[in-house]
Amino acid sequence: MKPKVYVTRRLPKVAWDELIEACDAELWDEEFPPPHEELLARVADKEGLLCLLTDRIDADLMDSAPNLKVISQCAVGFDNIDVAAATARGVPVGHTPGVLTDATADFAWALLMSAARRVPEAVDYVRAGKWNTWGLTVLLGQRVYGMTLGVVGMGRIGQAVAERARGFNMRILYYDAFRQPEAEERLGVEYRSLEEVLAGSDFVTLHVNLTDETRHMINARTLAMMKPTAIVINTSRGPVIDMDALYDALKAGVIVYAALDVTDPEPLPADHKLLTLSNCIINPHIASGTIATRTLMAQMAVRNLIAGLRGEALPNQVNSL
Ligand code: DGY
């Protein structure tokens, strides 16, 4: 008999086919995530769970599923999962690093360029019929080539963003909880304190995991350290930025622009005050969203799931058991 698993959202076909070959799968086939109580009830008799970052995977859920052998997250970030609780119960947790690095780094750059050159405002300007002549001072933005990029979090994605910055002849400062000598050597990035990165950069791009230390790392105090012409880009997790402080800073001209792929909360309500600002770009958490990348993520999540069901180490396991 195939092991019973629960899958909290539809997967690309190639990944789903691989999954149902090995598992007796039940799918939550809805656009929105399963409500928590529903998820608890559905997982109760399952041996495996394949989930997304929108699902809260807590100790209660694990206790309600006594046969659970593996939790496989279809994302690289896993702050929605109580990993300590999983470890305490001997349950391996899988995630999908690596395959989304380039797509996410490309998108951080798409946001950086869009904010620097005010692309969404320009699109709106044309659509609103305001393009009546060529103007010397219309929609002026910020220079990118040769400027200084500040990378906060020099992991896989931070390094891929820095790699792209070399083509723009940028000086690259970085802060990370751990110094990265290999990246310094390979990419010419310069290690600085967080304060020095914020004060010295024209663009600040965030690539940290969400932890107690990084929650609200960008707040009224740290925003005030930045240049008034600074642009902040966030493709990591929304709560790394204090949204109220960001709104105040953008409104008061403490910094010039922000471009966010992630917000707090998600989704951001349509009447949120940040959406009233023309100097803030907000996207719906799509940085890894290419067809190829999402397919690879799903396949990786399926392979982690199957390994866990077989009692093997997951190819990409978050916790050591
Ligand atoms: C992740 O994988 O953690 C991203 O936020 C979505 O791809």
GROMACS .gro file of C-alpha atoms in nm, residues 57 62 68-73 76-78 81-97 304 308 312-321:
model
   40
   57ILE     CA    1   0.279   2.405   1.055
   62MET     CA    2   0.229   1.755   1.449
   68LEU     CA    3   0.365   1.190   1.035
   69LYS     CA    4   0.710   1.095   0.903
   70VAL     CA    5   0.802   1.401   0.697
   71ILE     CA    6   0.712   1.765   0.636
   72SER     CA    7   0.816   1.889   0.295
   73GLN     CA    8   0.793   2.260   0.226
   76VAL     CA    9   1.337   2.769   0.055
   77GLY     CA   10   1.213   2.976   0.353
   78PHE     CA   11   1.047   2.782   0.633
   81ILE     CA   12   0.711   2.576   1.027
   82ASP     CA   13   0.795   2.513   1.392
   83VAL     CA   14   1.117   2.330   1.308
   84ALA     CA   15   1.213   2.288   1.676
   85ALA     CA   16   0.882   2.108   1.737
   86ALA     CA   17   0.943   1.884   1.434
   87THR     CA   18   1.295   1.803   1.552
   88ALA     CA   19   1.170   1.724   1.902
   89ARG     CA   20   0.926   1.476   1.745
   90GLY     CA   21   1.189   1.324   1.513
   91VAL     CA   22   1.018   1.457   1.200
   92PRO     CA   23   1.248   1.573   0.918
   93VAL     CA   24   1.162   1.902   0.747
   94GLY     CA   25   1.255   1.954   0.383
   95HIS     CA   26   1.282   2.271   0.174
   96THR     CA   27   1.389   2.377  -0.177
   97PRO     CA   28   1.716   2.573  -0.177
  304ASN     CA   29   1.214   1.532  -0.010
  308GLY     CA   30   1.117   1.099   0.428
  312GLU     CA   31   1.589   0.817   0.430
  313ALA     CA   32   1.766   1.150   0.489
  314LEU     CA   33   1.595   1.418   0.278
  315PRO     CA   34   1.804   1.548  -0.014
  316ASN     CA   35   1.743   1.897   0.129
  317GLN     CA   36   1.674   1.871   0.498
  318VAL     CA   37   1.647   2.169   0.730
  319ASN     CA   38   1.687   1.994   1.068
  320SER     CA   39   1.938   1.743   1.198
  321LEU     CA   40   1.778   1.455   1.383
   0.00000   0.00000   0.00000
